[in-house]
């Protein structure tokens, strides 16, 4: 069914995400004429703004978080904004909200940028006030629960008012250009697919490294930890995109069908296939930083680092480890996927100087968006000792290859697709549940074996056991 919302209702309109990402994304989309001039945006939260007060609030957020060259006419954008104060726990408040939204002609897109604990009362309020009709779509921010059971609870609550084809679960990594480019790389080129299997790939590594510590996420993070904050969603989505079979088309059902098959093939891990860590004081990028417990103000067993050796149990990936690692206070901020190919079956180059190294493909997601293929090449020269070889990068820096396009916020893509009703880059219920199933099992293993995070000094790549996790297979983490 074609869908194009002419009203966007934003819950959590005064929150951090709204200020840093959502309002800037919407303003930028407006400036680039990617959303209709008629799109009305209604914000809601408890703060008692009127329209004018909220427009001022939004202006300040845009001046802080959106570069001037991307703002277009701010006045035009601010005029789209309306605001209705509401406590989501009070169903009676939704009457005024519905009046503020009015009757959209085409459709209504709702974005819940609030804590998931508010999803249930919000859905109840929306249902009671007639804001869940067939022309209404709903977007949900992560985290969708803290385990399989709580995620089912949330999904059931949302499903009581919205059919699955109207639910848009957000994983903002899917809004990133390079993540979408992974599909282009794999399925728009003939080169990789014949090699993209256990016969030719030795291992895959996925790293999501942060330099920051707790920041202002104390309340949320200490209850969640790295496994649930990063692996359950973003990293498993990256793994699924790397490991999936070719979908029949670039279509939301075809792509999500293939991703969920991979997620269901994840083998439950054994205790020696995971390493957890928690940072102690150290130095990151030359600056001294306190330890996690100092930042938190109390002792905690929450892991700020996790490394996992995962396996996708199917024909394509038999015996190929997927090493995942993520953590806070690591040496640099980087998200990347490395596909390490197998060595050539027989080298014709006998001398040491000509020893070959296996090819590798690096897909940089942030901060740099690039794709680098390491190839062996002859070192130029007329050496008497014979041919010398060296790996050289075949490098596609996206910024150089595509000069012109602006670097967009991942939420621009996602908001555009929510407004336009395209679910391809949103996560389906069965995917979320397969992800939680695997994560819950890891947490059960940790509980059963009394696993506590090992200390690592801030500024290092996690505890030394994480290095050993790969090294004992003869694999070195990419750094
Ligand atoms: P936040 O700064 O705490 O904002 C929460 C929003 O919810 C505020 O607008 C708050 O406004 C509103 N709110 C709280 N209680 C309410 C109630 N009873 N009724 C109506 N509105 C209420 O949180 P956030 O960082 O923006 O994050 C929002 C969601 O996105 C969270 O689930 C978070 O985990 C997720 N998320 C955030 C980020 C990020 O970078 N910030 C990234 C990924 C996911 P009032 O206090 O005025 O009511």
Short mmCIF file of C-alpha atoms and ligand atoms in Angstrom, two decimals:
data_model
loop_
_atom_site.label_atom_id
_atom_site.label_comp_id
_atom_site.label_asym_id
_atom_site.label_seq_id
_atom_site.Cartn_x
_atom_site.Cartn_y
_atom_site.Cartn_z
CA UNK A 1 0.00 0.00 0.00
CA UNK A 2 1.49 3.39 -0.89
CA UNK A 3 1.93 5.70 2.02
CA UNK A 4 3.16 9.20 2.46
CA UNK A 5 2.58 10.80 5.80
CA UNK A 6 1.55 14.43 5.90
CA UNK A 7 1.91 14.57 9.66
CA UNK A 8 4.76 13.37 11.87
CA UNK A 9 4.06 13.00 15.57
CA UNK A 10 7.22 12.97 17.64
CA UNK A 11 7.15 11.63 21.21
CA UNK A 12 10.16 12.60 23.33
CA UNK A 13 10.37 15.85 21.36
CA UNK A 14 12.43 17.57 24.07
CA UNK A 15 14.90 14.71 24.60
CA UNK A 16 18.56 14.37 23.75
CA UNK A 17 17.92 12.30 20.62
CA UNK A 18 15.34 14.80 19.34
CA UNK A 19 17.74 17.70 19.85
CA UNK A 20 20.89 16.10 18.45
CA UNK A 21 19.51 13.92 15.67
CA UNK A 22 15.79 14.09 14.90
CA UNK A 23 15.15 17.84 14.63
CA UNK A 24 18.42 18.40 12.71
CA UNK A 25 17.56 15.51 10.36
CA UNK A 26 14.07 16.83 9.70
CA UNK A 27 15.33 20.35 9.13
CA UNK A 28 18.01 19.09 6.72
CA UNK A 29 15.44 16.99 4.82
CA UNK A 30 13.25 20.08 4.54
CA UNK A 31 16.18 22.19 3.33
CA UNK A 32 16.91 19.61 0.61
CA UNK A 33 13.21 19.49 -0.35
CA UNK A 34 13.11 15.78 0.40
CA UNK A 35 9.98 16.12 2.52
CA UNK A 36 6.81 17.76 1.36
CA UNK A 37 6.34 21.42 2.28
CA UNK A 38 2.97 20.32 3.68
CA UNK A 39 4.44 17.90 6.23
CA UNK A 40 3.29 19.04 9.67
CA UNK A 41 5.41 18.03 12.66
CA UNK A 42 3.82 17.77 16.10
CA UNK A 43 6.16 17.35 19.06
CA UNK A 44 5.10 16.12 22.46
CA UNK A 45 6.62 15.56 25.92
CA UNK A 46 5.77 16.71 29.42
CA UNK A 47 7.48 20.11 29.27
CA UNK A 48 4.76 22.76 29.08
CA UNK A 49 5.71 24.49 25.81
CA UNK A 50 3.27 26.15 23.45
CA UNK A 51 4.04 26.15 19.69
CA UNK A 52 6.15 29.31 19.93
CA UNK A 53 8.08 28.01 22.96
CA UNK A 54 8.85 24.74 21.20
CA UNK A 55 9.96 26.53 18.05
CA UNK A 56 12.48 28.48 20.14
CA UNK A 57 13.63 25.26 21.78
CA UNK A 58 14.04 23.66 18.34
CA UNK A 59 15.90 26.69 16.97
CA UNK A 60 18.46 26.40 19.75
CA UNK A 61 18.91 22.69 19.04
CA UNK A 62 19.40 23.33 15.32
CA UNK A 63 21.89 26.13 15.93
CA UNK A 64 23.85 23.79 18.16
CA UNK A 65 23.70 20.54 16.19
CA UNK A 66 23.11 21.31 12.49
CA UNK A 67 25.85 23.00 10.44
CA UNK A 68 24.65 26.32 8.95
CA UNK A 69 25.07 25.12 5.35
CA UNK A 70 22.52 22.36 5.94
CA UNK A 71 19.80 24.42 7.59
CA UNK A 72 18.09 25.99 4.59
CA UNK A 73 15.35 28.35 5.69
CA UNK A 74 15.09 27.72 9.42
CA UNK A 75 11.99 29.92 9.66
CA UNK A 76 10.23 27.74 7.10
CA UNK A 77 11.14 24.61 9.05
CA UNK A 78 10.22 26.04 12.44
CA UNK A 79 6.80 27.02 11.10
CA UNK A 80 6.06 23.33 10.50
CA UNK A 81 6.51 22.62 14.20
CA UNK A 82 3.66 22.36 16.69
CA UNK A 83 3.71 21.16 20.25
CA UNK A 84 1.31 19.55 22.67
CA UNK A 85 2.33 18.91 26.29
CA UNK A 86 1.44 15.40 27.43
CA UNK A 87 2.24 12.85 30.09
CA UNK A 88 2.19 9.53 28.27
CA UNK A 89 1.03 7.80 31.44
CA UNK A 90 -2.20 9.79 31.42
CA UNK A 91 -4.61 8.55 28.73
CA UNK A 92 -6.81 11.65 29.06
CA UNK A 93 -3.95 13.82 27.71
CA UNK A 94 -4.21 12.08 24.34
CA UNK A 95 -7.52 13.79 23.58
CA UNK A 96 -5.81 17.17 23.20
CA UNK A 97 -2.96 15.52 21.34
CA UNK A 98 -5.36 14.02 18.79
CA UNK A 99 -6.98 17.44 18.36
CA UNK A 100 -3.54 18.98 17.72
CA UNK A 101 -2.69 16.32 15.13
CA UNK A 102 -6.06 16.84 13.42
CA UNK A 103 -7.00 14.55 10.54
CA UNK A 104 -4.01 13.95 8.27
CA UNK A 105 -5.18 13.58 4.65
CA UNK A 106 -2.59 11.03 3.58
CA UNK A 107 -1.21 9.44 6.70
CA UNK A 108 0.32 9.87 10.12
CA UNK A 109 3.86 8.75 11.04
CA UNK A 110 4.55 8.43 14.76
CA UNK A 111 8.06 8.26 16.19
CA UNK A 112 8.50 7.09 19.79
CA UNK A 113 11.77 8.60 21.00
CA UNK A 114 11.06 7.84 24.64
CA UNK A 115 12.14 5.20 27.12
CA UNK A 116 10.58 1.84 26.17
CA UNK A 117 8.79 1.76 29.54
CA UNK A 118 6.51 4.44 28.06
CA UNK A 119 5.65 2.49 24.91
CA UNK A 120 2.77 0.57 26.47
CA UNK A 121 0.91 3.54 27.98
CA UNK A 122 1.61 5.51 24.79
CA UNK A 123 0.04 2.81 22.62
CA UNK A 124 -2.95 2.68 25.00
CA UNK A 125 -3.37 6.46 24.75
CA UNK A 126 -3.02 6.44 20.96
CA UNK A 127 -5.61 3.65 20.69
CA UNK A 128 -8.06 5.41 22.98
CA UNK A 129 -7.80 8.64 21.02
CA UNK A 130 -8.19 7.11 17.55
CA UNK A 131 -4.54 7.61 16.47
CA UNK A 132 -3.88 4.02 15.40
CA UNK A 133 -5.94 3.78 12.18
CA UNK A 134 -4.87 2.01 8.98
CA UNK A 135 -3.05 5.13 7.71
CA UNK A 136 -0.86 5.39 10.81
CA UNK A 137 2.74 4.04 10.97
CA UNK A 138 4.81 3.86 14.14
CA UNK A 139 8.60 4.03 14.58
CA UNK A 140 10.19 2.67 17.77
CA UNK A 141 13.60 3.65 19.12
CA UNK A 142 15.83 1.06 20.74
CA UNK A 143 16.18 -0.53 23.24
CA UNK A 144 13.31 -2.89 22.51
CA UNK A 145 13.39 -4.60 25.86
CA UNK A 146 16.21 -5.98 27.95
CA UNK A 147 15.75 -9.64 27.01
CA UNK A 148 13.56 -11.84 24.83
CA UNK A 149 10.68 -11.87 27.28
CA UNK A 150 10.52 -8.09 27.77
CA UNK A 151 10.94 -7.50 24.04
CA UNK A 152 8.01 -9.84 23.37
CA UNK A 153 6.00 -7.89 25.89
CA UNK A 154 6.72 -4.60 24.10
CA UNK A 155 6.13 -6.14 20.68
CA UNK A 156 2.80 -7.59 21.84
CA UNK A 157 1.71 -4.20 23.17
CA UNK A 158 2.58 -2.52 19.87
CA UNK A 159 1.01 -5.36 17.87
CA UNK A 160 -2.27 -4.89 19.76
CA UNK A 161 -2.71 -1.61 17.87
CA UNK A 162 -0.47 -1.84 14.77
CA UNK A 163 0.01 -4.62 12.25
CA UNK A 164 3.65 -5.60 11.58
CA UNK A 165 3.62 -3.82 8.20
CA UNK A 166 2.99 -0.56 10.08
CA UNK A 167 5.74 -1.01 12.71
CA UNK A 168 9.19 0.50 12.04
CA UNK A 169 11.81 -0.68 14.57
CA UNK A 170 14.82 1.56 14.39
CA UNK A 171 18.42 0.43 14.35
CA UNK A 172 20.16 3.63 13.30
CA UNK A 173 23.14 1.68 11.93
CA UNK A 174 20.89 0.64 9.05
CA UNK A 175 20.54 4.34 8.18
CA UNK A 176 24.28 4.68 7.61
CA UNK A 177 25.44 4.96 4.00
CA UNK A 178 28.26 2.42 4.29
CA UNK A 179 25.99 -0.14 5.89
CA UNK A 180 23.64 0.12 2.93
CA UNK A 181 26.68 0.09 0.69
CA UNK A 182 27.49 -3.36 2.03
CA UNK A 183 24.49 -4.61 0.08
CA UNK A 184 25.70 -2.84 -3.05
CA UNK A 185 29.23 -4.21 -2.61
CA UNK A 186 28.01 -7.77 -2.19
CA UNK A 187 25.12 -7.86 -4.63
CA UNK A 188 25.96 -5.33 -7.36
CA UNK A 189 29.42 -6.80 -8.07
CA UNK A 190 30.29 -10.21 -9.50
CA UNK A 191 33.72 -10.21 -7.85
CA UNK A 192 32.89 -11.04 -4.27
CA UNK A 193 29.99 -13.46 -4.28
CA UNK A 194 31.89 -16.52 -5.62
CA UNK A 195 34.47 -16.03 -2.85
CA UNK A 196 32.01 -15.12 -0.10
CA UNK A 197 31.96 -18.45 1.73
CA UNK A 198 33.88 -20.82 3.96
CA UNK A 199 36.00 -22.10 1.08
CA UNK A 200 37.61 -18.68 0.59
CA UNK A 201 37.04 -16.69 3.78
CA UNK A 202 39.09 -17.49 6.87
CA UNK A 203 37.40 -15.19 9.38
CA UNK A 204 35.33 -12.04 9.71
CA UNK A 205 35.90 -9.35 12.32
CA UNK A 206 33.45 -6.68 13.39
CA UNK A 207 34.66 -3.94 15.72
CA UNK A 208 32.58 -1.14 17.21
CA UNK A 209 34.97 0.88 19.38
CA UNK A 210 34.13 3.98 21.37
CA UNK A 211 36.55 6.33 23.12
CA UNK A 212 33.85 7.79 25.36
CA UNK A 213 32.98 6.48 28.80
CA UNK A 214 29.60 6.64 30.47
CA UNK A 215 28.76 10.19 29.31
CA UNK A 216 25.27 11.08 30.49
CA UNK A 217 23.89 7.57 30.05
CA UNK A 218 24.53 6.41 33.61
CA UNK A 219 20.98 5.27 34.40
CA UNK A 220 20.58 3.31 31.18
CA UNK A 221 24.05 1.92 30.57
CA UNK A 222 24.80 0.37 33.94
CA UNK A 223 21.70 -1.78 33.64
CA UNK A 224 22.45 -2.70 30.02
CA UNK A 225 26.19 -3.23 29.39
CA UNK A 226 28.04 -3.58 26.10
CA UNK A 227 26.39 -6.85 25.06
CA UNK A 228 22.87 -5.47 25.15
CA UNK A 229 23.77 -1.91 24.16
CA UNK A 230 25.76 -2.74 21.04
CA UNK A 231 25.89 -6.42 20.14
CA UNK A 232 22.18 -7.25 20.41
CA UNK A 233 21.23 -4.69 17.79
CA UNK A 234 23.89 -2.92 15.71
CA UNK A 235 26.56 -5.63 15.59
CA UNK A 236 24.16 -8.48 14.88
CA UNK A 237 22.60 -6.41 12.10
CA UNK A 238 26.07 -5.90 10.58
CA UNK A 239 26.81 -9.62 10.94
CA UNK A 240 23.51 -10.49 9.26
CA UNK A 241 24.23 -8.18 6.32
CA UNK A 242 27.68 -9.73 5.86
CA UNK A 243 26.48 -13.32 6.17
CA UNK A 244 23.06 -13.28 4.47
CA UNK A 245 22.26 -15.11 1.25
CA UNK A 246 21.52 -12.92 -1.79
CA UNK A 247 17.92 -11.72 -1.49
CA UNK A 248 15.78 -11.98 -4.62
CA UNK A 249 15.24 -8.22 -4.73
CA UNK A 250 15.91 -4.99 -2.86
CA UNK A 251 12.67 -5.31 -1.04
CA UNK A 252 11.87 -5.17 2.65
CA UNK A 253 10.49 -8.71 2.88
CA UNK A 254 13.21 -10.31 0.75
CA UNK A 255 16.05 -8.62 2.66
CA UNK A 256 14.63 -9.19 6.10
CA UNK A 257 13.82 -12.83 5.31
CA UNK A 258 17.49 -13.43 4.52
CA UNK A 259 18.76 -11.54 7.58
CA UNK A 260 16.56 -13.45 9.99
CA UNK A 261 17.76 -16.78 8.57
CA UNK A 262 21.32 -15.83 9.50
CA UNK A 263 20.32 -14.70 12.99
CA UNK A 264 18.61 -18.02 13.55
CA UNK A 265 21.78 -19.87 12.47
CA UNK A 266 23.90 -18.27 15.21
CA UNK A 267 25.37 -21.03 17.33
CA UNK A 268 25.05 -20.59 21.09
CA UNK A 269 28.49 -19.64 22.41
CA UNK A 270 30.51 -21.56 24.98
CA UNK A 271 32.05 -19.81 28.03
CA UNK A 272 35.51 -19.69 26.43
CA UNK A 273 34.10 -17.94 23.33
CA UNK A 274 33.36 -14.67 25.13
CA UNK A 275 35.49 -12.19 27.04
CA UNK A 276 34.06 -9.32 29.07
CA UNK A 277 35.86 -6.32 30.48
CA UNK A 278 35.37 -3.12 32.41
CA UNK A 279 37.66 -0.09 32.03
CA UNK A 280 39.79 1.22 34.83
CA UNK A 281 41.47 4.61 34.83
CA UNK A 282 43.88 5.20 32.01
CA UNK A 283 44.46 7.56 29.10
CA UNK A 284 42.44 7.90 25.91
CA UNK A 285 43.80 10.00 23.04
CA UNK A 286 46.42 11.40 25.42
CA UNK A 287 43.92 12.50 28.09
CA UNK A 288 43.72 10.90 31.53
CA UNK A 289 40.27 9.44 32.22
CA UNK A 290 38.72 7.86 35.32
CA UNK A 291 37.63 4.25 35.64
CA UNK A 292 34.06 3.09 35.12
CA UNK A 293 33.31 2.62 38.82
CA UNK A 294 34.66 6.13 39.54
CA UNK A 295 32.39 7.60 36.85
CA UNK A 296 29.48 5.57 38.18
CA UNK A 297 30.21 6.35 41.81
CA UNK A 298 29.87 2.72 42.91
CA UNK A 299 31.12 -0.78 42.18
CA UNK A 300 29.46 -2.55 39.30
CA UNK A 301 29.66 -5.82 37.40
CA UNK A 302 28.46 -4.26 34.15
CA UNK A 303 30.67 -5.07 31.17
CA UNK A 304 31.92 -2.06 29.19
CA UNK A 305 33.69 -4.37 26.75
CA UNK A 306 32.77 -7.65 25.16
CA UNK A 307 34.47 -9.85 22.59
CA UNK A 308 32.74 -12.88 21.13
CA UNK A 309 33.73 -15.64 18.76
CA UNK A 310 30.49 -16.33 16.92
CA UNK A 311 29.57 -19.01 14.39
CA UNK A 312 26.89 -19.03 11.74
CA UNK A 313 25.93 -22.66 11.44
CA UNK A 314 25.02 -23.12 7.79
CA UNK A 315 26.69 -24.40 4.62
CA UNK A 316 28.12 -21.07 3.56
CA UNK A 317 29.86 -20.28 6.84
CA UNK A 318 30.81 -23.69 8.19
CA UNK A 319 33.96 -23.25 10.30
CA UNK A 320 34.34 -19.49 9.72
CA UNK A 321 34.57 -17.58 13.01
CA UNK A 322 32.97 -14.15 13.25
CA UNK A 323 34.94 -12.22 15.88
CA UNK A 324 32.90 -9.40 17.38
CA UNK A 325 34.22 -6.82 19.82
CA UNK A 326 32.88 -3.60 21.20
CA UNK A 327 33.76 -1.43 24.13
CA UNK A 328 34.05 1.95 25.73
CA UNK A 329 37.30 3.82 26.42
CA UNK A 330 39.11 2.00 23.64
CA UNK A 331 42.06 3.63 21.83
CA UNK A 332 40.05 5.07 18.94
CA UNK A 333 36.50 5.54 17.75
CA UNK A 334 35.98 3.18 14.87
CA UNK A 335 33.32 0.90 13.43
CA UNK A 336 34.60 -1.51 10.80
CA UNK A 337 34.13 -4.91 9.27
CA UNK A 338 37.13 -6.91 8.09
CA UNK A 339 36.77 -9.93 5.88
CA UNK A 340 39.98 -11.96 5.93
CA UNK A 341 40.33 -14.30 2.98
CA UNK A 342 42.23 -17.58 2.98
CA UNK A 343 45.83 -17.82 1.68
CA UNK A 344 46.41 -18.80 -1.94
CA UNK A 345 46.42 -22.62 -2.13
CA UNK A 346 49.98 -22.76 -3.49
CA UNK A 347 52.49 -19.96 -3.71
CA UNK A 348 54.77 -19.88 -6.74
CA UNK A 349 56.93 -17.29 -4.99
CA UNK A 350 59.45 -19.16 -2.91
CA UNK A 351 61.62 -16.45 -1.33
CA UNK A 352 60.85 -14.83 2.00
CA UNK A 353 60.69 -11.40 0.37
CA UNK A 354 57.98 -12.72 -1.87
CA UNK A 355 55.85 -14.40 0.76
CA UNK A 356 52.19 -13.74 0.12
CA UNK A 357 49.69 -12.54 2.64
CA UNK A 358 46.02 -13.38 2.41
CA UNK A 359 43.77 -10.71 0.91
CA UNK A 360 41.51 -8.77 3.20
CA UNK A 361 38.57 -6.47 2.66
CA UNK A 362 38.01 -3.66 5.11
CA UNK A 363 34.66 -1.91 5.22
CA UNK A 364 34.98 1.26 7.30
CA UNK A 365 31.66 2.49 8.66
CA UNK A 366 32.72 5.31 10.98
CA UNK A 367 34.34 7.72 11.36
CA UNK A 368 35.72 7.09 7.85
CA UNK A 369 33.47 5.60 5.20
CA UNK A 370 35.74 3.58 3.02
CA UNK A 371 36.28 0.22 1.42
CA UNK A 372 39.82 -1.11 1.16
CA UNK A 373 40.88 -4.33 -0.52
CA UNK A 374 44.40 -5.46 0.37
CA UNK A 375 46.03 -7.06 -2.67
CA UNK A 376 49.53 -8.47 -3.12
CA UNK A 377 51.63 -6.57 -5.65
CA UNK A 378 55.19 -6.65 -6.90
CA UNK A 379 57.46 -4.06 -5.38
CA UNK A 380 58.85 -2.12 -8.41
CA UNK A 381 62.55 -2.66 -9.10
CA UNK A 382 65.21 -4.85 -10.68
CA UNK A 383 66.33 -6.78 -7.64
CA UNK A 384 68.88 -9.48 -8.30
CA UNK A 385 67.42 -11.50 -5.47
CA UNK A 386 64.21 -11.94 -7.38
CA UNK A 387 60.73 -10.67 -7.08
CA UNK A 388 59.58 -8.92 -3.93
CA UNK A 389 55.93 -8.66 -2.97
CA UNK A 390 54.00 -6.34 -0.68
CA UNK A 391 50.33 -5.87 0.18
CA UNK A 392 48.93 -2.67 -1.33
CA UNK A 393 45.53 -1.19 -0.65
CA UNK A 394 42.94 -0.77 -3.37
CA UNK A 395 41.16 2.02 -1.63
CA UNK A 396 37.77 3.51 -2.29
CA UNK A 397 37.35 6.45 0.05
CA UNK A 398 33.66 7.20 -0.35
CA UNK A 399 34.19 10.95 0.04
CA UNK A 400 36.63 10.99 -2.88
CA UNK A 401 34.66 8.62 -5.08
CA UNK A 402 31.46 10.56 -4.62
CA UNK A 403 32.46 14.18 -4.30
CA UNK A 404 29.38 16.31 -3.91
CA UNK A 405 26.90 14.42 -1.77
CA UNK A 406 26.73 15.78 1.75
CA UNK A 407 27.43 13.53 4.69
CA UNK A 408 24.01 12.84 6.07
CA UNK A 409 22.81 11.94 9.53
CA UNK A 410 21.69 8.27 9.61
CA UNK A 411 18.30 9.40 10.93
CA UNK A 412 17.64 11.41 7.75
CA UNK A 413 17.35 8.17 5.77
CA UNK A 414 15.24 6.51 8.48
CA UNK A 415 12.86 9.43 8.98
CA UNK A 416 12.42 9.73 5.22
CA UNK A 417 11.57 6.02 4.99
CA UNK A 418 9.22 6.18 7.97
CA UNK A 419 7.39 9.10 6.38
CA UNK A 420 7.36 7.28 3.03
CA UNK A 421 6.38 3.91 4.55
CA UNK A 422 9.41 1.88 3.35
CA UNK A 423 10.36 -0.82 5.89
CA UNK A 424 13.52 -2.14 4.20
CA UNK A 425 15.92 -0.50 6.67
CA UNK A 426 13.85 -1.29 9.75
CA UNK A 427 14.07 -4.39 11.90
CA UNK A 428 11.27 -6.95 11.81
CA UNK A 429 9.93 -8.56 14.97
CA UNK A 430 11.35 -11.99 14.16
CA UNK A 431 14.82 -10.46 13.73
CA UNK A 432 14.68 -8.71 17.11
CA UNK A 433 13.54 -11.90 18.76
CA UNK A 434 16.25 -14.03 17.13
CA UNK A 435 18.81 -11.44 18.29
CA UNK A 436 17.53 -11.53 21.87
CA UNK A 437 17.41 -15.32 21.90
CA UNK A 438 21.14 -15.49 21.16
CA UNK A 439 22.02 -12.67 23.57
CA UNK A 440 19.95 -14.16 26.40
CA UNK A 441 21.83 -17.41 26.00
CA UNK A 442 25.17 -15.62 26.36
CA UNK A 443 23.96 -13.91 29.53
CA UNK A 444 22.75 -17.25 30.87
CA UNK A 445 26.21 -18.74 30.20
CA UNK A 446 27.83 -15.83 32.05
CA UNK A 447 25.47 -16.27 34.98
CA UNK A 448 25.99 -20.03 35.09
CA UNK A 449 29.79 -19.70 35.08
CA UNK A 450 29.95 -16.64 37.33
CA UNK A 451 31.66 -14.59 34.60
CA UNK A 452 32.73 -11.15 35.87
CA UNK A 453 34.28 -8.48 33.63
CA UNK A 454 38.08 -8.37 33.62
CA UNK A 455 39.74 -5.01 34.24
CA UNK A 456 41.39 -3.15 31.36
CA UNK A 457 43.12 0.19 31.46
CA UNK A 458 41.22 2.85 29.51
CA UNK A 459 42.93 3.39 26.18
CA UNK A 460 43.58 -0.32 25.53
CA UNK A 461 41.76 -2.77 23.30
CA UNK A 462 40.00 -4.46 26.21
CA UNK A 463 41.46 -7.11 28.51
CA UNK A 464 44.35 -9.24 27.22
CA UNK A 465 42.03 -12.25 27.14
CA UNK A 466 40.25 -10.58 24.20
CA UNK A 467 43.48 -10.60 22.21
CA UNK A 468 43.98 -14.25 23.17
CA UNK A 469 40.44 -15.11 22.00
CA UNK A 470 41.56 -14.51 18.42
CA UNK A 471 45.29 -15.28 18.78
CA UNK A 472 44.71 -18.84 19.89
CA UNK A 473 43.11 -19.44 16.49
CA UNK A 474 46.15 -17.83 14.85
CA UNK A 475 44.11 -14.69 14.09
CA UNK A 476 45.11 -11.11 14.88
CA UNK A 477 42.53 -8.41 15.46
CA UNK A 478 42.74 -5.63 12.91
CA UNK A 479 44.03 -2.39 14.46
P1 LIG B 1 15.91 11.65 27.04
O1 LIG B 1 16.85 12.75 26.72
O2 LIG B 1 15.81 11.15 28.43
O3 LIG B 1 14.47 12.11 26.54
C1 LIG B 1 13.29 11.45 26.89
C2 LIG B 1 12.12 12.18 26.30
O4 LIG B 1 10.93 11.56 26.79
C3 LIG B 1 12.05 13.64 26.68
O5 LIG B 1 11.51 14.40 25.63
C4 LIG B 1 11.08 13.61 27.86
O6 LIG B 1 10.51 14.88 27.98
C5 LIG B 1 10.10 12.55 27.37
N1 LIG B 1 9.35 11.95 28.47
C6 LIG B 1 9.83 11.42 29.62
N2 LIG B 1 8.82 10.99 30.39
C7 LIG B 1 7.68 11.24 29.71
C8 LIG B 1 6.30 11.02 29.99
N3 LIG B 1 5.89 10.44 31.12
N4 LIG B 1 5.41 11.40 29.07
C9 LIG B 1 5.78 11.99 27.92
N5 LIG B 1 7.07 12.22 27.59
C10 LIG B 1 8.00 11.86 28.49
O7 LIG B 1 16.19 10.37 26.14
P2 LIG B 1 16.84 10.34 24.68
O8 LIG B 1 18.32 10.27 24.84
O9 LIG B 1 16.29 11.41 23.83
O10 LIG B 1 16.40 8.92 24.16
C11 LIG B 1 15.07 8.61 23.78
C12 LIG B 1 15.01 7.12 23.46
O11 LIG B 1 15.90 6.85 22.39
C13 LIG B 1 15.49 6.25 24.62
O12 LIG B 1 14.78 5.04 24.62
C14 LIG B 1 16.94 5.99 24.29
O13 LIG B 1 17.41 4.77 24.84
C15 LIG B 1 16.88 5.91 22.78
N6 LIG B 1 18.14 6.24 22.13
C16 LIG B 1 18.77 7.40 22.39
C17 LIG B 1 19.96 7.70 21.76
C18 LIG B 1 20.68 9.00 22.00
O14 LIG B 1 21.72 9.21 21.36
N7 LIG B 1 20.19 9.89 22.83
C19 LIG B 1 20.52 6.79 20.84
C20 LIG B 1 19.83 5.60 20.58
C21 LIG B 1 18.64 5.33 21.23
P3 LIG B 1 9.86 15.46 29.33
O15 LIG B 1 10.83 15.20 30.43
O16 LIG B 1 9.65 16.89 28.99
O17 LIG B 1 8.60 14.71 29.49
#
